[in-house]
Structures are given as structure tokens and as C-alpha cells.
Amino acid sequence: MIGGARQPREDGPPPVPPSHQGCAIRSVRVQLPARRREPGGEPRAELRDRHEDGHHLHHLVWRLDPSTRVCSSAVLGGGIGPRAWILNAQVPGGYPRLDPDRHLAEIAAAEGLTGPGAGLMTAADVAAYTTGHDGGVTATVTTGLGVRGWAAAPESAIRAPHRPGTVNIVVTLPAALSDAALVNAVATATEAKVQALLDAGLDCSGTPTDAVCVAAPEPGPDGGEPFAGPRSAWGARIARAVHTAVLAGARTAW
């Protein structure tokens, strides 16, 4: 995520006029074969590229089943709720815009994405994304560590200006999770991220703008899995998948 958190939207992205509000997206094309499902049936990230305001940039798109819920800290569509898509978009370093949620909505509109979605941003090279797989869980990570640090930082560090960096984590799994378990899954993914960064030899817990999305099916009458901590069945798989993806990304990003 880049920028502060916004209130979640349940009715899709903000309306975007034909001008794209100054976001000159000239082309969007597929970079990878359009196989949209992992072997286990989970949605697969599609790598796309675009030309925008003189920059050649990439983004990842997940097109989700209608019954999917997402829990996320994303700048667009954050919170817990049904989501039709997830977008992780690369932006240039020194990102000048103050409306990242609208910018993400513009990119989503250029992709033809409709309905409510979750959007993340990063200055990291999205084409260098890494993945981890474990027992039906897939973690897809983009890793930028130029502004890394510790979460519990002195007040002076909090006031300092931050350049875009960002570790963005998107987790998909086939098991329905309760609200509490979705929140637990975000915490588990974050713990695994920190473990991976330390295992990569980095002295940090992440960057100031890291974001996490966890996508899982809507629970039925049983309410879904009640736990997703690192010692629960699904939480352990989430932790291992995220650790694998972040460790691979950290070793190449720094």
C-alpha cells in the first residue's frame, strides 16, 4: 500500500470519467499465458503491462469467484467483504499522486474490472513477483525493501518522509474462514513475512507501507474455519507459503 488507509467500498471502485482523471493509460496487454487457476483450482495472478504517463509499468490481477471474501489493508477496498478482483499495481518511484485509490480505480477500469475490488500499490518491480505454495494455499509477493525498518520506530522516524518501497502479500486459499480467522490469517502472513526477512539477513520487520490481502471463499452455515494462527491447519500453510515467497523476494530485491 502507498498512502493512508481509506474506508472500504462495497459498491465497487469510485466512478472514473473517460479522461481517466489525468491517468494516461495507453495500453494494457497480457504478458503471461491466461491460465487463471492454480492446479488446485485457486485464482492465479495474471501479470499485465501498461504504458502510463511515459512509464512502462506492470500490475498483477486476480479475477475472483463471486463467492470470494477478502480481508485486506489495501488502499482501495480494504477491510473485510466480498471482492471480485485484486489488483497489485506498480507505480514509479517518487509517486506524485495524492489519490492512490482513484488511481487504482482507473487502472482497474482500463482492465475492464467491475464490481468491488481490492487494490494495492508498490514501487517494486511487479514483474519480479515471487510465489509460495503449500497445501492449497498460494502466496504471491512483490518485494521492495529500499525503505525497510522496524515497526516500533522512534517518533522522529515516523515523521520522516518515506519513499515508496513496499512488500505486498496476496494470499489465496480454498477454505472458507470466519471473520476472526481472516484477521488471524493477515496476522499470520505478517509474522511469516518478518521471519522471512530475518532469515534473509535483513534487520527489519518490513517497510512503512506493506499491505496484505487474504482471499477465501464465503463461509456457509458452519461459519468457516474458526482459526488461522500459525499452528492451525490453514494458518500453518499460509505461514509456510508466505515465508517461501517473501524469502525468495527478499534475496533478490536487496
CSV table of C-alpha atoms in Angstrom, one decimal:
chain,number,residue,atom,x,y,z
A,1,MET,CA,0.0,0.0,0.0
A,2,ILE,CA,1.1,3.6,-0.6
A,3,GLY,CA,-0.8,6.3,1.2
A,4,GLY,CA,-3.1,6.1,4.2
A,5,ALA,CA,-5.9,3.6,4.6
A,6,ARG,CA,-9.3,4.5,3.2
A,7,GLN,CA,-12.8,3.3,4.2
A,8,PRO,CA,-13.7,0.1,2.4
A,9,ARG,CA,-16.1,0.3,-0.5
A,10,GLU,CA,-18.8,-2.3,-1.0
A,11,ASP,CA,-20.1,-0.9,-4.3
A,12,GLY,CA,-17.0,-1.1,-6.5
A,13,PRO,CA,-14.3,1.5,-7.3
A,14,PRO,CA,-15.1,5.2,-7.5
A,15,PRO,CA,-16.6,6.3,-10.8
A,16,VAL,CA,-13.9,7.3,-13.3
A,17,PRO,CA,-14.7,9.7,-16.2
A,18,PRO,CA,-13.4,8.9,-19.7
A,19,SER,CA,-10.4,11.2,-19.2
A,20,HIS,CA,-9.2,8.7,-16.5
A,21,GLN,CA,-8.6,11.8,-14.3
A,22,GLY,CA,-5.3,12.5,-15.9
A,23,CYS,CA,-4.0,8.9,-15.8
A,24,ALA,CA,-2.9,8.4,-19.4
A,25,ILE,CA,-3.0,4.6,-19.7
A,26,ARG,CA,-2.2,4.0,-23.3
A,27,SER,CA,-2.3,0.2,-23.4
A,28,VAL,CA,-2.8,-2.9,-21.3
A,29,ARG,CA,-1.8,-6.3,-22.6
A,30,VAL,CA,-1.2,-9.8,-21.3
A,31,GLN,CA,2.4,-10.8,-20.5
A,32,LEU,CA,1.8,-14.4,-19.4
A,33,PRO,CA,-0.5,-17.1,-20.7
A,34,ALA,CA,-4.0,-16.5,-19.4
A,35,ARG,CA,-4.2,-19.6,-17.2
A,36,ARG,CA,-6.3,-18.1,-14.4
A,37,ARG,CA,-6.3,-21.0,-12.0
A,38,GLU,CA,-3.6,-22.7,-10.0
A,39,PRO,CA,-3.5,-26.5,-10.2
A,40,GLY,CA,-5.7,-26.8,-7.1
A,41,GLY,CA,-8.4,-24.5,-8.5
A,42,GLU,CA,-7.4,-21.2,-6.8
A,43,PRO,CA,-7.2,-18.0,-8.8
A,44,ARG,CA,-3.8,-17.3,-10.4
A,45,ALA,CA,-2.2,-13.9,-10.6
A,46,GLU,CA,-2.1,-12.6,-14.2
A,47,LEU,CA,0.9,-10.4,-15.0
A,48,ARG,CA,-0.1,-7.4,-17.2
A,49,ASP,CA,1.8,-4.4,-18.5
A,50,ARG,CA,0.8,-0.9,-19.3
A,51,HIS,CA,2.1,2.4,-20.6
A,52,GLU,CA,1.1,5.3,-18.4
A,53,ASP,CA,2.3,8.9,-18.5
A,54,GLY,CA,5.5,7.9,-20.2
A,55,HIS,CA,6.3,4.9,-17.9
A,56,HIS,CA,6.3,1.2,-18.8
A,57,LEU,CA,4.8,-0.4,-15.7
A,58,HIS,CA,3.4,-3.8,-14.6
A,59,HIS,CA,0.5,-4.9,-12.5
A,60,LEU,CA,-0.9,-8.2,-11.2
A,61,VAL,CA,-4.6,-9.1,-11.4
A,62,TRP,CA,-6.6,-11.8,-9.7
A,63,ARG,CA,-10.1,-12.4,-11.0
A,64,LEU,CA,-12.0,-13.9,-8.1
A,65,ASP,CA,-15.1,-16.2,-7.9
A,66,PRO,CA,-18.3,-14.3,-6.9
A,67,SER,CA,-18.3,-16.1,-3.6
A,68,THR,CA,-14.9,-14.8,-2.5
A,69,ARG,CA,-14.3,-12.7,0.6
A,70,VAL,CA,-11.1,-10.6,1.0
A,71,CYS,CA,-9.6,-9.3,4.2
A,72,SER,CA,-7.0,-6.6,3.5
A,73,SER,CA,-5.2,-3.5,4.4
A,74,ALA,CA,-5.3,-2.3,0.8
A,75,VAL,CA,-5.7,1.4,0.0
A,76,LEU,CA,-8.7,0.6,-2.3
A,77,GLY,CA,-11.3,-1.8,-1.0
A,78,GLY,CA,-9.6,-2.5,2.4
A,79,GLY,CA,-11.4,-4.2,5.2
A,80,ILE,CA,-13.5,-7.4,5.1
A,81,GLY,CA,-16.0,-8.1,2.4
A,82,PRO,CA,-16.9,-9.7,-1.0
A,83,ARG,CA,-14.4,-8.7,-3.7
A,84,ALA,CA,-14.5,-9.6,-7.4
A,85,TRP,CA,-10.8,-8.8,-8.1
A,86,ILE,CA,-7.5,-7.9,-6.5
A,87,LEU,CA,-5.0,-5.5,-8.3
A,88,ASN,CA,-1.4,-5.0,-7.3
A,89,ALA,CA,0.0,-2.1,-9.4
A,90,GLN,CA,3.5,-0.8,-9.9
A,91,VAL,CA,4.0,2.9,-9.8
A,92,PRO,CA,7.1,5.0,-10.4
A,93,GLY,CA,9.5,5.9,-7.6
A,94,GLY,CA,8.7,9.3,-6.2
A,95,TYR,CA,5.0,8.7,-6.7
A,96,PRO,CA,3.4,12.1,-7.1
A,97,ARG,CA,-0.3,11.5,-6.8
A,98,LEU,CA,-2.3,12.0,-3.6
A,99,ASP,CA,-5.3,9.9,-4.7
A,100,PRO,CA,-4.0,6.3,-4.9
A,101,ASP,CA,-7.5,4.8,-4.5
A,102,ARG,CA,-8.7,6.7,-7.6
A,103,HIS,CA,-5.6,5.9,-9.5
A,104,LEU,CA,-6.1,2.2,-8.8
A,105,ALA,CA,-9.7,2.5,-9.9
A,106,GLU,CA,-8.5,4.0,-13.2
A,107,ILE,CA,-6.2,1.0,-13.8
A,108,ALA,CA,-9.0,-1.4,-12.9
A,109,ALA,CA,-11.3,0.4,-15.3
A,110,ALA,CA,-8.7,0.0,-18.1
A,111,GLU,CA,-8.5,-3.7,-17.3
A,112,GLY,CA,-12.3,-4.0,-17.6
A,113,LEU,CA,-12.6,-5.0,-13.9
A,114,THR,CA,-16.1,-4.4,-12.4
A,115,GLY,CA,-17.7,-4.7,-9.0
A,116,PRO,CA,-16.0,-4.3,-5.7
A,117,GLY,CA,-12.2,-5.0,-5.6
A,118,ALA,CA,-9.1,-4.5,-3.6
A,119,GLY,CA,-6.1,-2.5,-4.9
A,120,LEU,CA,-2.6,-2.3,-3.7
A,121,MET,CA,0.4,-0.2,-5.0
A,122,THR,CA,4.2,-0.6,-4.9
A,123,ALA,CA,7.3,0.9,-6.5
A,124,ALA,CA,8.9,-2.5,-6.6
A,125,ASP,CA,9.2,-4.3,-9.9
A,126,VAL,CA,5.9,-6.2,-10.1
A,127,ALA,CA,7.3,-8.4,-12.9
A,128,ALA,CA,9.7,-9.8,-10.4
A,129,TYR,CA,7.0,-11.2,-8.1
A,130,THR,CA,7.6,-14.4,-6.2
A,131,THR,CA,5.2,-17.2,-5.1
A,132,GLY,CA,4.9,-19.8,-2.4
A,133,HIS,CA,2.6,-22.8,-2.4
A,134,ASP,CA,1.6,-25.1,0.5
A,135,GLY,CA,-1.4,-27.5,0.7
A,136,GLY,CA,-3.7,-25.4,-1.5
A,137,VAL,CA,-2.5,-22.0,-0.3
A,138,THR,CA,-0.8,-19.7,-2.7
A,139,ALA,CA,1.1,-16.6,-1.6
A,140,THR,CA,2.1,-14.0,-4.2
A,141,VAL,CA,4.5,-11.3,-3.1
A,142,THR,CA,6.1,-8.2,-4.6
A,143,THR,CA,9.1,-7.1,-2.6
A,144,GLY,CA,10.6,-3.6,-2.4
A,145,LEU,CA,12.9,-3.0,0.6
A,146,GLY,CA,14.6,0.3,-0.1
A,147,VAL,CA,12.8,1.9,2.9
A,148,ARG,CA,12.9,-1.0,5.3
A,149,GLY,CA,12.8,-0.6,9.1
A,150,TRP,CA,11.3,-1.8,12.3
A,151,ALA,CA,7.6,-1.4,13.2
A,152,ALA,CA,8.3,0.1,16.6
A,153,ALA,CA,10.3,3.1,15.5
A,154,PRO,CA,11.2,6.3,17.3
A,155,GLU,CA,8.8,9.2,16.8
A,156,SER,CA,11.5,11.0,14.7
A,157,ALA,CA,11.5,8.1,12.2
A,158,ILE,CA,7.7,8.2,11.9
A,159,ARG,CA,7.8,11.9,11.0
A,160,ALA,CA,10.5,11.3,8.3
A,161,PRO,CA,9.3,11.3,4.7
A,162,HIS,CA,9.1,7.8,3.1
A,163,ARG,CA,10.0,6.8,-0.4
A,164,PRO,CA,7.8,4.1,-2.0
A,165,GLY,CA,9.0,0.6,-1.4
A,166,THR,CA,6.5,-1.9,-0.1
A,167,VAL,CA,6.2,-5.6,0.5
A,168,ASN,CA,2.7,-6.5,-0.8
A,169,ILE,CA,1.4,-10.0,0.0
A,170,VAL,CA,-1.7,-11.6,-1.6
A,171,VAL,CA,-2.8,-15.0,-0.2
A,172,THR,CA,-5.5,-17.2,-1.8
A,173,LEU,CA,-6.8,-20.4,-0.2
A,174,PRO,CA,-9.7,-22.8,-0.9
A,175,ALA,CA,-11.0,-22.9,2.7
A,176,ALA,CA,-13.7,-20.6,4.0
A,177,LEU,CA,-12.6,-18.6,7.0
A,178,SER,CA,-14.7,-16.8,9.7
A,179,ASP,CA,-14.2,-13.1,10.2
A,180,ALA,CA,-11.9,-13.7,13.1
A,181,ALA,CA,-9.9,-16.3,11.1
A,182,LEU,CA,-9.5,-13.9,8.2
A,183,VAL,CA,-8.0,-11.3,10.6
A,184,ASN,CA,-5.9,-14.1,12.1
A,185,ALA,CA,-4.6,-15.0,8.6
A,186,VAL,CA,-3.4,-11.5,8.0
A,187,ALA,CA,-1.5,-11.5,11.3
A,188,THR,CA,-0.1,-15.0,10.4
A,189,ALA,CA,1.1,-13.7,7.0
A,190,THR,CA,2.7,-10.7,8.6
A,191,GLU,CA,4.5,-12.9,11.2
A,192,ALA,CA,5.8,-15.1,8.4
A,193,LYS,CA,6.9,-12.1,6.4
A,194,VAL,CA,9.0,-10.8,9.3
A,195,GLN,CA,10.5,-14.3,9.8
A,196,ALA,CA,11.5,-14.5,6.2
A,197,LEU,CA,13.1,-11.0,6.2
A,198,LEU,CA,15.2,-12.0,9.2
A,199,ASP,CA,16.1,-15.3,7.6
A,200,ALA,CA,17.2,-13.3,4.5
A,201,GLY,CA,19.7,-11.5,6.8
A,202,LEU,CA,17.8,-8.2,6.9
A,203,ASP,CA,17.5,-6.1,10.0
A,204,CYS,CA,13.9,-5.0,9.7
A,205,SER,CA,10.2,-6.0,10.1
A,206,GLY,CA,9.2,-4.6,6.7
A,207,THR,CA,8.5,-1.2,5.2
A,208,PRO,CA,6.2,1.5,6.4
A,209,THR,CA,3.7,0.8,3.6
A,210,ASP,CA,3.4,-3.0,3.5
A,211,ALA,CA,0.0,-4.4,2.7
A,212,VAL,CA,-1.7,-7.9,2.9
A,213,CYS,CA,-4.7,-9.4,1.2
A,214,VAL,CA,-6.2,-12.7,2.1
A,215,ALA,CA,-8.9,-14.2,-0.2
A,216,ALA,CA,-11.0,-17.1,0.8
A,217,PRO,CA,-14.5,-18.5,-0.1
A,218,GLU,CA,-17.6,-17.1,1.6
A,219,PRO,CA,-18.4,-19.3,4.7
A,220,GLY,CA,-21.5,-21.4,4.7
A,221,PRO,CA,-23.9,-22.1,7.6
A,222,ASP,CA,-21.0,-23.6,9.6
A,223,GLY,CA,-19.3,-20.2,9.7
A,224,GLY,CA,-16.0,-21.3,8.2
A,225,GLU,CA,-12.7,-22.3,9.8
A,226,PRO,CA,-12.5,-20.6,13.2
A,227,PHE,CA,-8.7,-20.2,13.4
A,228,ALA,CA,-5.8,-19.2,11.1
A,229,GLY,CA,-3.0,-18.8,13.5
A,230,PRO,CA,0.4,-20.3,12.7
A,231,ARG,CA,-0.4,-23.6,14.5
A,232,SER,CA,-3.8,-24.1,12.9
A,233,ALA,CA,-4.1,-26.3,9.8
A,234,TRP,CA,-4.7,-23.5,7.3
A,235,GLY,CA,-2.7,-20.9,9.2
A,236,ALA,CA,0.4,-23.1,9.1
A,237,ARG,CA,0.0,-23.5,5.3
A,238,ILE,CA,-0.4,-19.7,5.0
A,239,ALA,CA,2.8,-19.1,7.0
A,240,ARG,CA,4.9,-21.5,5.0
A,241,ALA,CA,3.7,-20.2,1.7
A,242,VAL,CA,4.2,-16.6,2.7
A,243,HIS,CA,7.7,-17.4,4.1
A,244,THR,CA,8.7,-19.1,0.9
A,245,ALA,CA,7.6,-16.2,-1.3
A,246,VAL,CA,9.0,-13.4,0.9
A,247,LEU,CA,12.3,-15.1,1.4
A,248,ALA,CA,12.7,-15.5,-2.4
A,249,GLY,CA,11.8,-11.9,-3.0
A,250,ALA,CA,14.0,-10.5,-0.2
A,251,ARG,CA,17.0,-12.4,-1.5
A,252,THR,CA,16.7,-10.9,-5.0
A,253,ALA,CA,15.4,-7.4,-4.0
A,254,TRP,CA,18.3,-6.4,-1.8
